[in-house]
Amino acid sequence: MIAVQGDLIAENLGMEPEVRAMLAEELDVIINSAASVDFGESLRDMIMIDYFGPIKMLAFAKECRKLQVLNHVSTAYVNSNMPSNSLVEEKIHPYAGKVDFEEHIRNIMQLDPEQLQKTQDQYINNHCNAYVFCKDSAERYLQRHRGNLRLVILRPSIIVGCYSEPM
């Protein structure tokens, strides 16, 4: 196993061409846990990382000749905008927006950044924050565009790092 530097918002995921080519030949599993969890970040920046990042990862996954599965780490809160008076199933629920979610994201990205910053809560479709909205949108995109690629969506409630292994 080797560590590879990358960047979700950079062209080609920030990988050098020879590294990307080598990975495309050798990978059989991808676990995408990269995300921005800065809840104070602007909606535009969150979309760039937590929505377009997984889209770029899916495109890369489709280049991988031996890939068996793409694992995408989302969040347990993607369905937090669902009515709480009944059981909320762990699935990707039908989109409740007025326009298709992909069009909604395109419309957001065309807005003036300063105006968007002031009004961003009206664009996140009743999600608790921009992070959850972007994770929900990314799940929808991956599901819609995965083709024959096996996709696993993981929804942990929290992920933390540690300095050393637990005792």
mmCIF file of N, CA and C in Angstrom, residues 1-7 11-31 56-70 149:
data_model
loop_
_atom_site.group_PDB
_atom_site.id
_atom_site.type_symbol
_atom_site.label_atom_id
_atom_site.label_comp_id
_atom_site.label_asym_id
_atom_site.label_seq_id
_atom_site.Cartn_x
_atom_site.Cartn_y
_atom_site.Cartn_z
ATOM 1 N N MET A 1 0.851 -1.165 0.000
ATOM 2 C CA MET A 1 0.000 0.000 0.000
ATOM 3 C C MET A 1 0.901 1.233 0.000
ATOM 4 N N ILE A 2 0.471 2.230 -0.782
ATOM 5 C CA ILE A 2 1.215 3.483 -0.824
ATOM 6 C C ILE A 2 0.246 4.646 -0.657
ATOM 7 N N ALA A 3 0.742 5.722 -0.097
ATOM 8 C CA ALA A 3 -0.055 6.941 0.032
ATOM 9 C C ALA A 3 0.195 7.804 -1.198
ATOM 10 N N VAL A 4 -0.870 8.401 -1.696
ATOM 11 C CA VAL A 4 -0.771 9.252 -2.879
ATOM 12 C C VAL A 4 -1.396 10.594 -2.542
ATOM 13 N N GLN A 5 -0.666 11.651 -2.813
ATOM 14 C CA GLN A 5 -1.193 12.986 -2.579
ATOM 15 C C GLN A 5 -2.217 13.322 -3.653
ATOM 16 N N GLY A 6 -3.291 13.958 -3.238
ATOM 17 C CA GLY A 6 -4.317 14.347 -4.182
ATOM 18 C C GLY A 6 -5.039 15.593 -3.710
ATOM 19 N N ASP A 7 -5.927 16.092 -4.549
ATOM 20 C CA ASP A 7 -6.681 17.306 -4.240
ATOM 21 C C ASP A 7 -8.014 17.222 -4.972
ATOM 22 N N GLU A 11 -7.502 19.743 -11.054
ATOM 23 C CA GLU A 11 -7.652 18.940 -12.264
ATOM 24 C C GLU A 11 -6.970 17.595 -12.051
ATOM 25 N N ASN A 12 -7.599 16.529 -12.524
ATOM 26 C CA ASN A 12 -7.089 15.160 -12.384
ATOM 27 C C ASN A 12 -6.852 14.768 -10.931
ATOM 28 N N LEU A 13 -7.650 15.356 -10.037
ATOM 29 C CA LEU A 13 -7.550 15.097 -8.596
ATOM 30 C C LEU A 13 -6.173 15.437 -8.039
ATOM 31 N N GLY A 14 -5.440 16.287 -8.725
ATOM 32 C CA GLY A 14 -4.146 16.726 -8.251
ATOM 33 C C GLY A 14 -3.054 15.679 -8.349
ATOM 34 N N MET A 15 -3.298 14.622 -9.105
ATOM 35 C CA MET A 15 -2.301 13.555 -9.244
ATOM 36 C C MET A 15 -1.440 13.786 -10.474
ATOM 37 N N GLU A 16 -0.185 13.457 -10.349
ATOM 38 C CA GLU A 16 0.710 13.498 -11.499
ATOM 39 C C GLU A 16 0.232 12.453 -12.513
ATOM 40 N N PRO A 17 0.352 12.746 -13.804
ATOM 41 C CA PRO A 17 -0.168 11.820 -14.826
ATOM 42 C C PRO A 17 0.334 10.385 -14.691
ATOM 43 N N GLU A 18 1.616 10.210 -14.366
ATOM 44 C CA GLU A 18 2.149 8.849 -14.262
ATOM 45 C C GLU A 18 1.585 8.129 -13.033
ATOM 46 N N VAL A 19 1.337 8.850 -11.964
ATOM 47 C CA VAL A 19 0.741 8.257 -10.767
ATOM 48 C C VAL A 19 -0.713 7.869 -11.057
ATOM 49 N N ARG A 20 -1.438 8.762 -11.698
ATOM 50 C CA ARG A 20 -2.828 8.480 -12.035
ATOM 51 C C ARG A 20 -2.913 7.248 -12.946
ATOM 52 N N ALA A 21 -2.044 7.175 -13.939
ATOM 53 C CA ALA A 21 -2.035 6.031 -14.860
ATOM 54 C C ALA A 21 -1.721 4.733 -14.121
ATOM 55 N N MET A 22 -0.756 4.780 -13.214
ATOM 56 C CA MET A 22 -0.387 3.588 -12.442
ATOM 57 C C MET A 22 -1.563 3.139 -11.574
ATOM 58 N N LEU A 23 -2.215 4.091 -10.910
ATOM 59 C CA LEU A 23 -3.357 3.747 -10.071
ATOM 60 C C LEU A 23 -4.520 3.185 -10.896
ATOM 61 N N ALA A 24 -4.747 3.757 -12.057
ATOM 62 C CA ALA A 24 -5.826 3.287 -12.933
ATOM 63 C C ALA A 24 -5.593 1.844 -13.374
ATOM 64 N N GLU A 25 -4.348 1.450 -13.425
ATOM 65 C CA GLU A 25 -4.018 0.068 -13.796
ATOM 66 C C GLU A 25 -4.107 -0.899 -12.620
ATOM 67 N N GLU A 26 -3.864 -0.419 -11.411
ATOM 68 C CA GLU A 26 -3.692 -1.320 -10.274
ATOM 69 C C GLU A 26 -4.827 -1.352 -9.255
ATOM 70 N N LEU A 27 -5.569 -0.271 -9.090
ATOM 71 C CA LEU A 27 -6.568 -0.215 -8.023
ATOM 72 C C LEU A 27 -7.716 -1.194 -8.241
ATOM 73 N N ASP A 28 -8.138 -1.835 -7.148
ATOM 74 C CA ASP A 28 -9.350 -2.648 -7.211
ATOM 75 C C ASP A 28 -10.420 -2.133 -6.242
ATOM 76 N N VAL A 29 -10.036 -1.269 -5.299
ATOM 77 C CA VAL A 29 -10.972 -0.662 -4.362
ATOM 78 C C VAL A 29 -10.582 0.799 -4.161
ATOM 79 N N ILE A 30 -11.565 1.675 -4.180
ATOM 80 C CA ILE A 30 -11.349 3.081 -3.835
ATOM 81 C C ILE A 30 -12.245 3.397 -2.652
ATOM 82 N N ILE A 31 -11.656 4.035 -1.641
ATOM 83 C CA ILE A 31 -12.421 4.546 -0.505
ATOM 84 C C ILE A 31 -12.249 6.053 -0.509
ATOM 85 N N LYS A 56 -15.496 13.972 -9.509
ATOM 86 C CA LYS A 56 -14.172 13.703 -10.093
ATOM 87 C C LYS A 56 -13.667 12.320 -9.698
ATOM 88 N N MET A 57 -13.964 11.910 -8.462
ATOM 89 C CA MET A 57 -13.547 10.578 -8.015
ATOM 90 C C MET A 57 -14.269 9.497 -8.805
ATOM 91 N N LEU A 58 -15.551 9.694 -9.095
ATOM 92 C CA LEU A 58 -16.303 8.733 -9.901
ATOM 93 C C LEU A 58 -15.704 8.641 -11.308
ATOM 94 N N ALA A 59 -15.365 9.769 -11.892
ATOM 95 C CA ALA A 59 -14.754 9.752 -13.227
ATOM 96 C C ALA A 59 -13.447 8.971 -13.207
ATOM 97 N N PHE A 60 -12.646 9.186 -12.160
ATOM 98 C CA PHE A 60 -11.397 8.434 -12.033
ATOM 99 C C PHE A 60 -11.683 6.944 -11.833
ATOM 100 N N ALA A 61 -12.660 6.627 -10.991
ATOM 101 C CA ALA A 61 -13.005 5.225 -10.732
ATOM 102 C C ALA A 61 -13.361 4.502 -12.028
ATOM 103 N N LYS A 62 -14.047 5.199 -12.913
ATOM 104 C CA LYS A 62 -14.430 4.588 -14.192
ATOM 105 C C LYS A 62 -13.231 4.337 -15.098
ATOM 106 N N GLU A 63 -12.105 4.984 -14.829
ATOM 107 C CA GLU A 63 -10.869 4.746 -15.596
ATOM 108 C C GLU A 63 -10.122 3.512 -15.100
ATOM 109 N N CYS A 64 -10.408 3.086 -13.891
ATOM 110 C CA CYS A 64 -9.654 2.004 -13.253
ATOM 111 C C CYS A 64 -10.079 0.650 -13.823
ATOM 112 N N ARG A 65 -9.131 -0.030 -14.451
ATOM 113 C CA ARG A 65 -9.421 -1.276 -15.157
ATOM 114 C C ARG A 65 -9.845 -2.422 -14.240
ATOM 115 N N LYS A 66 -9.264 -2.499 -13.043
ATOM 116 C CA LYS A 66 -9.522 -3.627 -12.143
ATOM 117 C C LYS A 66 -10.478 -3.276 -11.000
ATOM 118 N N LEU A 67 -11.054 -2.106 -11.032
ATOM 119 C CA LEU A 67 -11.847 -1.646 -9.894
ATOM 120 C C LEU A 67 -13.056 -2.544 -9.651
ATOM 121 N N GLN A 68 -13.199 -2.965 -8.402
ATOM 122 C CA GLN A 68 -14.332 -3.792 -7.991
ATOM 123 C C GLN A 68 -15.434 -2.957 -7.347
ATOM 124 N N VAL A 69 -15.033 -1.890 -6.619
ATOM 125 C CA VAL A 69 -16.023 -1.095 -5.888
ATOM 126 C C VAL A 69 -15.473 0.291 -5.562
ATOM 127 N N LEU A 70 -16.366 1.263 -5.619
ATOM 128 C CA LEU A 70 -16.084 2.612 -5.146
ATOM 129 C C LEU A 70 -16.856 2.792 -3.847
ATOM 130 N N LEU A 149 -20.725 0.433 -12.313
ATOM 131 C CA LEU A 149 -19.755 0.433 -11.223
ATOM 132 C C LEU A 149 -20.446 0.132 -9.893
#
